[in-house]
CSV table of N, CA and C in Angstrom, one decimal:
chain,number,residue,atom,x,y,z
A,1,MET,N,122.0,120.9,25.2
A,1,MET,CA,122.4,120.8,23.8
A,1,MET,C,121.1,120.4,23.1
A,2,SER,N,120.8,120.9,21.9
A,2,SER,CA,119.6,120.6,21.2
A,2,SER,C,119.7,119.3,20.6
A,3,VAL,N,118.6,118.6,20.3
A,3,VAL,CA,118.6,117.3,19.6
A,3,VAL,C,119.2,117.5,18.2
A,4,ILE,N,119.0,118.6,17.5
A,4,ILE,CA,119.5,118.8,16.2
A,4,ILE,C,121.1,118.9,16.3
A,5,LYS,N,121.6,119.6,17.2
A,5,LYS,CA,123.0,119.7,17.4
A,5,LYS,C,123.6,118.3,17.7
A,6,THR,N,122.9,117.6,18.6
A,6,THR,CA,123.4,116.2,18.9
A,6,THR,C,123.4,115.3,17.6
A,7,ILE,N,122.4,115.4,16.8
A,7,ILE,CA,122.4,114.7,15.5
A,7,ILE,C,123.5,115.1,14.6
A,8,SER,N,123.7,116.4,14.5
A,8,SER,CA,124.7,117.0,13.6
A,8,SER,C,126.1,116.6,14.0
A,9,ASP,N,126.3,116.5,15.4
A,9,ASP,CA,127.7,116.2,15.9
A,9,ASP,C,127.9,114.6,16.0
A,10,SER,N,126.9,113.9,15.9
A,10,SER,CA,127.1,112.4,16.1
A,10,SER,C,127.0,111.6,14.9
A,11,GLY,N,127.1,110.3,15.0
A,11,GLY,CA,127.0,109.4,13.9
A,11,GLY,C,125.6,108.9,13.7
A,12,LEU,N,124.6,109.6,14.3
A,12,LEU,CA,123.2,109.1,14.1
A,12,LEU,C,122.7,109.2,12.7
A,13,ARG,N,123.2,110.1,12.0
A,13,ARG,CA,122.7,110.3,10.6
A,13,ARG,C,123.4,109.4,9.7
A,14,GLN,N,122.6,108.7,8.9
A,14,GLN,CA,123.1,107.7,7.9
A,14,GLN,C,123.4,108.3,6.6
A,15,PHE,N,122.4,109.0,6.1
A,15,PHE,CA,122.6,109.7,4.8
A,15,PHE,C,122.2,111.1,5.0
A,16,TRP,N,123.0,112.0,4.5
A,16,TRP,CA,122.6,113.4,4.6
A,16,TRP,C,123.0,114.2,3.4
A,17,SER,N,122.2,115.2,3.0
A,17,SER,CA,122.6,116.0,1.8
A,17,SER,C,123.9,116.7,2.1
A,18,LYS,N,124.5,117.1,1.0
A,18,LYS,CA,125.8,117.8,1.2
A,18,LYS,C,125.5,119.4,1.3
A,19,ARG,N,124.2,119.7,1.1
A,19,ARG,CA,123.8,121.2,1.0
A,19,ARG,C,122.7,121.5,2.1
A,20,THR,N,123.0,122.4,3.0
A,20,THR,CA,122.0,122.8,3.9
A,20,THR,C,121.2,124.0,3.3
A,21,ALA,N,120.1,124.4,3.9
A,21,ALA,CA,119.3,125.4,3.4
A,21,ALA,C,119.8,126.8,4.0
A,22,SER,N,120.0,127.8,3.2
A,22,SER,CA,120.3,129.1,3.7
A,22,SER,C,119.0,129.8,4.2
A,23,SER,N,119.2,130.8,4.9
A,23,SER,CA,118.1,131.6,5.4
A,23,SER,C,117.3,132.1,4.2
A,24,ILE,N,117.9,132.5,3.1
A,24,ILE,CA,117.2,132.9,1.9
A,24,ILE,C,116.4,131.7,1.3
A,25,ASP,N,117.0,130.5,1.3
A,25,ASP,CA,116.2,129.4,0.8
A,25,ASP,C,114.9,129.1,1.6
A,26,ILE,N,115.1,129.2,3.0
A,26,ILE,CA,114.0,129.0,3.9
A,26,ILE,C,112.9,130.1,3.7
A,27,SER,N,113.3,131.4,3.6
A,27,SER,CA,112.4,132.4,3.4
A,27,SER,C,111.7,132.3,2.1
A,28,ARG,N,112.4,131.9,1.1
A,28,ARG,CA,111.8,131.8,-0.3
A,28,ARG,C,110.7,130.6,-0.2
A,29,PHE,N,111.1,129.5,0.4
A,29,PHE,CA,110.1,128.4,0.6
A,29,PHE,C,108.9,128.9,1.3
A,30,GLU,N,109.1,129.6,2.5
A,30,GLU,CA,107.9,130.1,3.2
A,30,GLU,C,107.0,131.0,2.4
A,31,GLU,N,107.6,131.9,1.6
A,31,GLU,CA,106.8,132.8,0.8
A,31,GLU,C,106.1,132.1,-0.3
A,32,THR,N,106.8,131.1,-1.0
A,32,THR,CA,106.2,130.4,-2.1
A,32,THR,C,105.1,129.5,-1.7
A,33,TYR,N,105.3,128.8,-0.6
A,33,TYR,CA,104.4,127.7,-0.3
A,33,TYR,C,103.5,128.1,0.9
A,34,LEU,N,103.6,129.4,1.4
A,34,LEU,CA,102.8,130.0,2.4
A,34,LEU,C,102.8,129.1,3.8
A,35,PHE,N,104.0,128.6,4.2
A,35,PHE,CA,104.2,128.0,5.4
A,35,PHE,C,105.0,128.9,6.3
A,36,LYS,N,104.7,129.0,7.6
A,36,LYS,CA,105.5,129.7,8.5
A,36,LYS,C,106.2,128.6,9.3
A,37,LEU,N,107.5,128.4,9.1
A,37,LEU,CA,108.2,127.2,9.7
A,37,LEU,C,108.6,127.6,11.1
A,38,PRO,N,108.5,126.6,12.0
A,38,PRO,CA,108.9,126.8,13.4
A,38,PRO,C,110.4,126.8,13.5
A,39,ASN,N,111.0,127.5,14.5
A,39,ASN,CA,112.4,127.7,14.6
A,39,ASN,C,113.2,126.4,14.7
A,40,ASP,N,112.7,125.4,15.3
A,40,ASP,CA,113.5,124.1,15.4
A,40,ASP,C,113.6,123.4,14.1
A,41,TYR,N,112.6,123.5,13.2
A,41,TYR,CA,112.7,123.0,11.8
A,41,TYR,C,113.6,123.8,11.0
A,42,LYS,N,113.6,125.2,11.2
A,42,LYS,CA,114.4,126.0,10.4
A,42,LYS,C,115.9,125.7,10.8
A,43,SER,N,116.1,125.4,12.1
A,43,SER,CA,117.5,125.0,12.6
A,43,SER,C,117.9,123.8,11.9
A,44,PHE,N,117.0,122.8,11.8
A,44,PHE,CA,117.3,121.5,11.2
A,44,PHE,C,117.7,121.8,9.7
A,45,LEU,N,116.8,122.6,9.0
A,45,LEU,CA,117.1,122.8,7.6
A,45,LEU,C,118.5,123.5,7.4
A,46,SER,N,118.8,124.5,8.3
A,46,SER,CA,120.1,125.2,8.1
A,46,SER,C,121.4,124.4,8.6
A,47,ASN,N,121.1,123.5,9.5
A,47,ASN,CA,122.2,122.7,10.0
A,47,ASN,C,122.4,121.4,9.4
A,48,LEU,N,121.3,120.8,9.0
A,48,LEU,CA,121.4,119.4,8.4
A,48,LEU,C,120.9,119.3,7.0
A,49,GLY,N,119.8,120.0,6.7
A,49,GLY,CA,119.3,120.0,5.2
A,49,GLY,C,118.2,119.0,5.0
A,50,CYS,N,118.5,117.8,4.8
A,50,CYS,CA,117.6,116.7,4.7
A,50,CYS,C,118.4,115.4,4.7
A,51,GLY,N,117.7,114.3,4.9
A,51,GLY,CA,118.3,113.0,4.9
A,51,GLY,C,117.7,112.0,5.8
A,52,SER,N,118.5,111.0,6.3
A,52,SER,CA,118.0,110.0,7.1
A,52,SER,C,118.6,109.9,8.5
A,53,ILE,N,117.8,109.7,9.5
A,53,ILE,CA,118.3,109.4,10.8
A,53,ILE,C,117.8,108.0,11.1
A,54,GLY,N,118.8,107.1,11.0
A,54,GLY,CA,118.4,105.6,11.1
A,54,GLY,C,117.5,105.3,9.9
A,55,SER,N,116.4,104.8,10.2
A,55,SER,CA,115.5,104.4,9.0
A,55,SER,C,114.4,105.5,8.8
A,56,THR,N,114.5,106.6,9.4
A,56,THR,CA,113.5,107.7,9.2
A,56,THR,C,114.2,108.7,8.3
A,57,GLU,N,113.4,108.9,7.1
A,57,GLU,CA,113.9,109.9,6.2
A,57,GLU,C,113.2,111.2,6.4
A,58,ILE,N,113.9,112.3,6.7
A,58,ILE,CA,113.4,113.6,6.9
A,58,ILE,C,113.5,114.5,5.7
A,59,PHE,N,112.4,115.0,5.3
A,59,PHE,CA,112.3,115.9,4.1
A,59,PHE,C,113.0,117.3,4.4
A,60,GLY,N,113.5,117.9,3.4
A,60,GLY,CA,114.2,119.2,3.6
A,60,GLY,C,114.4,120.0,2.4
A,61,LEU,N,115.1,121.0,2.5
A,61,LEU,CA,115.4,121.9,1.3
A,61,LEU,C,116.8,121.8,0.8
A,62,GLY,N,117.7,121.1,1.4
A,62,GLY,CA,119.1,120.9,1.0
A,62,GLY,C,119.4,119.8,0.1
A,63,CYS,N,118.4,119.5,-0.8
A,63,CYS,CA,118.5,118.4,-1.8
A,63,CYS,C,117.8,118.7,-3.0
A,64,PRO,N,118.1,118.1,-4.1
A,64,PRO,CA,117.5,118.4,-5.4
A,64,PRO,C,116.0,118.2,-5.3
A,65,ASP,N,115.2,119.0,-6.1
A,65,ASP,CA,113.8,119.0,-6.1
A,65,ASP,C,113.2,117.8,-7.0
A,66,THR,N,114.1,116.9,-7.3
A,66,THR,CA,113.7,115.8,-8.3
A,66,THR,C,113.2,114.5,-7.6
A,67,GLY,N,113.2,114.5,-6.3
A,67,GLY,CA,112.7,113.3,-5.6
A,67,GLY,C,112.8,113.4,-4.1
A,68,ILE,N,112.4,112.4,-3.5
A,68,ILE,CA,112.5,112.4,-2.0
A,68,ILE,C,113.9,112.4,-1.6
A,69,PRO,N,114.4,113.1,-0.6
A,69,PRO,CA,113.7,113.7,0.4
A,69,PRO,C,113.4,115.2,0.2
A,70,SER,N,113.3,115.7,-1.0
A,70,SER,CA,113.0,117.1,-1.2
A,70,SER,C,111.6,117.4,-0.7
A,71,ILE,N,111.4,118.4,0.2
A,71,ILE,CA,110.0,118.8,0.6
A,71,ILE,C,109.3,119.4,-0.5
A,72,VAL,N,109.9,120.1,-1.5
A,72,VAL,CA,109.2,120.7,-2.6
A,72,VAL,C,108.6,119.5,-3.5
A,73,TYR,N,109.5,118.5,-3.8
A,73,TYR,CA,109.0,117.4,-4.6
A,73,TYR,C,107.8,116.7,-3.9
A,74,VAL,N,107.9,116.5,-2.6
A,74,VAL,CA,106.8,115.8,-1.9
A,74,VAL,C,105.5,116.7,-2.1
A,75,LEU,N,105.5,117.9,-1.8
A,75,LEU,CA,104.4,118.8,-2.0
A,75,LEU,C,103.8,118.7,-3.4
A,76,LYS,N,104.6,118.8,-4.4
A,76,LYS,CA,104.2,118.7,-5.8
A,76,LYS,C,103.6,117.3,-6.1
A,77,ASN,N,104.2,116.3,-5.5
A,77,ASN,CA,103.7,114.9,-5.7
A,77,ASN,C,102.3,114.7,-5.2
A,78,ILE,N,102.1,115.2,-4.0
A,78,ILE,CA,100.7,115.1,-3.4
A,78,ILE,C,99.7,115.9,-4.2
A,79,GLU,N,100.1,117.1,-4.6
A,79,GLU,CA,99.2,117.9,-5.4
A,79,GLU,C,98.9,117.2,-6.8
A,80,SER,N,99.9,116.6,-7.4
A,80,SER,CA,99.8,116.0,-8.7
A,80,SER,C,98.8,114.8,-8.6
A,81,GLN,N,98.7,114.2,-7.5
A,81,GLN,CA,97.7,113.1,-7.3
A,81,GLN,C,96.3,113.6,-6.9
A,82,ASN,N,96.1,114.9,-7.0
A,82,ASN,CA,94.8,115.5,-6.5
A,82,ASN,C,94.5,115.1,-5.1
A,83,MET,N,95.5,115.1,-4.2
A,83,MET,CA,95.2,114.7,-2.8
A,83,MET,C,95.5,116.0,-2.0
A,84,MET,N,95.0,116.0,-0.8
A,84,MET,CA,95.0,117.2,0.1
A,84,MET,C,95.4,116.8,1.5
A,85,LEU,N,96.1,117.7,2.1
A,85,LEU,CA,96.3,117.7,3.6
A,85,LEU,C,95.7,118.9,4.2
A,86,PRO,N,95.3,118.9,5.5
A,86,PRO,CA,94.8,120.1,6.1
A,86,PRO,C,95.7,121.3,5.9
A,87,LYS,N,95.2,122.5,5.8
A,87,LYS,CA,95.9,123.7,5.5
A,87,LYS,C,96.9,123.9,6.7
A,88,GLY,N,98.2,124.2,6.3
A,88,GLY,CA,99.2,124.4,7.3
A,88,GLY,C,99.9,123.1,7.7
A,89,PHE,N,99.5,121.9,7.1
A,89,PHE,CA,100.2,120.6,7.5
A,89,PHE,C,101.3,120.4,6.4
A,90,LEU,N,102.6,120.5,6.9
A,90,LEU,CA,103.7,120.3,6.0
A,90,LEU,C,104.3,118.9,6.2
A,91,PRO,N,104.3,118.1,5.1
A,91,PRO,CA,104.9,116.7,5.2
A,91,PRO,C,106.4,116.9,5.4
A,92,ILE,N,106.9,116.2,6.5
A,92,ILE,CA,108.3,116.2,6.7
A,92,ILE,C,108.9,114.8,6.7
A,93,SER,N,108.1,113.8,6.6
A,93,SER,CA,108.6,112.4,6.5
A,93,SER,C,107.5,111.5,6.1
A,94,ILE,N,107.8,110.2,5.7
A,94,ILE,CA,106.9,109.2,5.3
A,94,ILE,C,106.6,108.3,6.5
A,95,GLY,N,105.3,108.1,6.8
A,95,GLY,CA,105.0,107.1,7.7
A,95,GLY,C,104.6,105.8,7.1
A,96,ASN,N,103.8,105.0,7.8
A,96,ASN,CA,103.4,103.7,7.2
A,96,ASN,C,102.0,103.8,6.6
A,97,ASP,N,101.7,103.0,5.6
A,97,ASP,CA,100.4,102.8,5.0
A,97,ASP,C,99.9,104.1,4.3
A,98,GLY,N,100.8,104.8,3.7
A,98,GLY,CA,100.3,106.1,3.0
A,98,GLY,C,100.2,107.3,3.8
A,99,TYR,N,100.6,107.2,5.1
A,99,TYR,CA,100.6,108.4,6.0
A,99,TYR,C,101.9,109.1,5.8
A,100,TYR,N,101.7,110.5,5.9
A,100,TYR,CA,102.9,111.4,6.1
A,100,TYR,C,103.0,111.8,7.5
A,101,ILE,N,104.2,112.1,7.9
A,101,ILE,CA,104.4,112.8,9.2
A,101,ILE,C,104.5,114.2,8.9
A,102,CYS,N,103.6,115.0,9.5
A,102,CYS,CA,103.5,116.4,9.1
A,102,CYS,C,103.7,117.3,10.3
A,103,LEU,N,104.3,118.5,10.0
A,103,LEU,CA,104.6,119.5,10.9
A,103,LEU,C,103.4,120.5,10.8
A,104,VAL,N,102.7,120.8,11.9
A,104,VAL,CA,101.6,121.8,11.9
A,104,VAL,C,102.1,123.2,12.0
A,105,THR,N,101.8,123.9,10.9
A,105,THR,CA,102.3,125.3,10.9
A,105,THR,C,101.2,126.3,11.1
A,106,GLU,N,99.9,125.9,11.2
A,106,GLU,CA,98.8,126.7,11.5
A,106,GLU,C,97.9,125.9,12.4
A,107,GLU,N,97.3,126.4,13.4
A,107,GLU,CA,96.3,125.7,14.2
A,107,GLU,C,95.2,125.1,13.4
A,108,PHE,N,94.9,123.9,13.8
A,108,PHE,CA,93.8,123.2,13.0
A,108,PHE,C,93.1,122.2,14.0
A,109,LYS,N,91.9,122.4,14.2
A,109,LYS,CA,91.1,121.6,15.2
A,109,LYS,C,91.8,121.6,16.5
A,110,THR,N,92.2,120.4,17.0
A,110,THR,CA,92.9,120.3,18.3
A,110,THR,C,94.4,120.4,18.2
A,111,TYR,N,94.9,120.5,17.0
A,111,TYR,CA,96.4,120.5,16.8
A,111,TYR,C,96.9,122.0,16.9
A,112,LYS,N,98.0,122.1,17.5
A,112,LYS,CA,98.6,123.4,17.8
A,112,LYS,C,99.8,123.6,16.8
A,113,ILE,N,100.2,124.9,16.6
A,113,ILE,CA,101.4,125.2,15.8
A,113,ILE,C,102.6,124.5,16.5
A,114,ASP,N,103.4,123.8,15.7
A,114,ASP,CA,104.6,123.1,16.0
A,114,ASP,C,104.3,121.6,16.4
A,115,ASN,N,103.1,121.2,16.5
A,115,ASN,CA,102.8,119.8,16.7
A,115,ASN,C,103.2,119.0,15.5
A,116,VAL,N,103.6,117.7,15.7
A,116,VAL,CA,103.9,116.8,14.6
A,116,VAL,C,102.8,115.7,14.6
A,117,VAL,N,102.2,115.5,13.5
A,117,VAL,CA,101.0,114.6,13.4
A,117,VAL,C,101.3,113.6,12.2
A,118,ALA,N,100.7,112.4,12.3
A,118,ALA,CA,100.6,111.5,11.2
A,118,ALA,C,99.3,111.7,10.5
A,119,CYS,N,99.3,111.9,9.2
A,119,CYS,CA,98.1,112.2,8.5
A,119,CYS,C,98.2,111.6,7.1
A,120,LYS,N,97.1,111.1,6.6
A,120,LYS,CA,97.0,110.5,5.3
A,120,LYS,C,96.3,111.5,4.4
A,121,PRO,N,96.9,111.8,3.3
A,121,PRO,CA,96.2,112.7,2.3
A,121,PRO,C,95.0,112.2,1.8
A,122,GLY,N,94.0,113.0,1.6
A,122,GLY,CA,92.7,112.6,1.2
A,122,GLY,C,92.2,113.4,0.0
A,123,SER,N,91.0,113.1,-0.5
A,123,SER,CA,90.5,113.8,-1.7
A,123,SER,C,89.9,115.1,-1.2
A,124,SER,N,89.7,115.3,0.1
A,124,SER,CA,89.4,116.6,0.6
A,124,SER,C,90.1,116.8,2.0
A,125,VAL,N,90.1,118.1,2.4
A,125,VAL,CA,90.7,118.4,3.7
A,125,VAL,C,90.0,117.7,4.8
A,126,GLU,N,88.7,117.6,4.7
A,126,GLU,CA,87.8,116.9,5.8
A,126,GLU,C,88.3,115.4,5.8
A,127,GLU,N,88.4,114.7,4.7
A,127,GLU,CA,88.8,113.3,4.7
A,127,GLU,C,90.2,113.1,5.3
A,128,ALA,N,91.1,114.0,4.9
A,128,ALA,CA,92.5,113.9,5.4
A,128,ALA,C,92.5,114.2,6.9
A,129,SER,N,91.7,115.2,7.4
A,129,SER,CA,91.8,115.5,8.8
A,129,SER,C,91.3,114.4,9.7
A,130,GLU,N,90.4,113.5,9.2
A,130,GLU,CA,89.9,112.5,9.9
A,130,GLU,C,90.9,111.4,10.2
A,131,THR,N,92.0,111.4,9.5
A,131,THR,CA,93.1,110.4,9.7
A,131,THR,C,94.2,110.8,10.6
A,132,CYS,N,94.2,112.1,11.0
A,132,CYS,CA,95.3,112.7,11.7
A,132,CYS,C,95.4,112.2,13.2
A,133,VAL,N,96.7,111.9,13.6
A,133,VAL,CA,97.0,111.5,15.0
A,133,VAL,C,98.2,112.2,15.5
A,134,LEU,N,98.2,112.7,16.6
A,134,LEU,CA,99.3,113.5,17.2
A,134,LEU,C,100.5,112.5,17.4
A,135,VAL,N,101.7,112.9,16.9
A,135,VAL,CA,102.9,112.1,17.1
A,135,VAL,C,103.9,112.7,18.2
A,136,ALA,N,104.0,114.0,18.1
A,136,ALA,CA,104.9,114.7,19.1
A,136,ALA,C,104.5,116.1,19.2
A,137,SER,N,104.9,116.8,20.3
A,137,SER,CA,104.5,118.2,20.5
A,137,SER,C,105.3,119.1,19.6
A,138,THR,N,106.5,118.8,19.3
A,138,THR,CA,107.4,119.7,18.5
A,138,THR,C,108.2,118.8,17.5
A,139,PHE,N,108.9,119.4,16.6
A,139,PHE,CA,109.7,118.8,15.7
A,139,PHE,C,110.9,118.1,16.4
A,140,GLU,N,111.6,118.9,17.4
A,140,GLU,CA,112.7,118.3,18.1
A,140,GLU,C,112.2,117.2,18.9
A,141,ASN,N,111.1,117.2,19.5
A,141,ASN,CA,110.5,116.0,20.2
A,141,ASN,C,110.3,114.9,19.4
A,142,PHE,N,109.8,115.1,18.1
A,142,PHE,CA,109.7,114.1,17.2
A,142,PHE,C,111.0,113.3,16.9
A,143,LEU,N,112.1,114.2,16.7
A,143,LEU,CA,113.4,113.7,16.4
A,143,LEU,C,113.9,112.8,17.6
A,144,LEU,N,113.7,113.3,18.8
A,144,LEU,CA,114.2,112.6,20.0
A,144,LEU,C,113.4,111.3,20.2
A,145,LEU,N,112.1,111.3,20.0
A,145,LEU,CA,111.4,110.1,20.1
A,145,LEU,C,111.8,109.1,19.1
A,146,ASP,N,112.0,109.6,17.9
A,146,ASP,CA,112.5,108.7,16.8
A,146,ASP,C,113.8,108.1,17.1
A,147,ILE,N,114.7,108.9,17.6
A,147,ILE,CA,116.1,108.3,18.0
A,147,ILE,C,115.9,107.3,19.1
A,148,GLN,N,115.1,107.6,20.1
A,148,GLN,CA,114.9,106.6,21.2
A,148,GLN,C,114.3,105.3,20.7
A,149,ARG,N,113.3,105.5,19.8
A,149,ARG,CA,112.6,104.3,19.2
A,149,ARG,C,113.6,103.4,18.4
A,150,GLN,N,114.5,104.0,17.6
A,150,GLN,CA,115.4,103.3,16.8
A,150,GLN,C,116.5,102.7,17.7
A,151,SER,N,116.9,103.3,18.8
A,151,SER,CA,117.9,102.7,19.7
A,151,SER,C,117.4,101.5,20.4
A,152,MET,N,116.1,101.3,20.5
A,152,MET,CA,115.5,100.1,21.1
A,152,MET,C,115.4,98.9,20.2
A,153,LYS,N,115.6,99.1,18.9
A,153,LYS,CA,115.6,98.0,17.9
A,153,LYS,C,116.7,97.0,18.1
């Protein structure tokens, strides 16, 4: 059973949007923002949408674009502050100290497609890339690690 199915079927989620993303919503997002989303994140968007798992808020498309946890809102907010992330880094959650948890959708330096990294936006791609640290090998692994971390609290 996938981690996303486990979350969907369990009481692990605390707040969740009432609207999931359709395949049309996902395709439109990919075309507009030039991200090629991995299948596990697409599954998350179409089954759960966006919301919180314990204390971790996961950005998505199934919520209004007027605030967090809308991924569109987060992308526009980073851009409005004249900040940058490496190309292909999609913020999917907020970390500590100004870091975003990002899904890697294009290979960049040592990071592979589907990796999840913590990265702090910078005034240039180079500045931002110096802050990046690998968090998980895939989005599903990120969710699993976060569930395990929260169960230890």
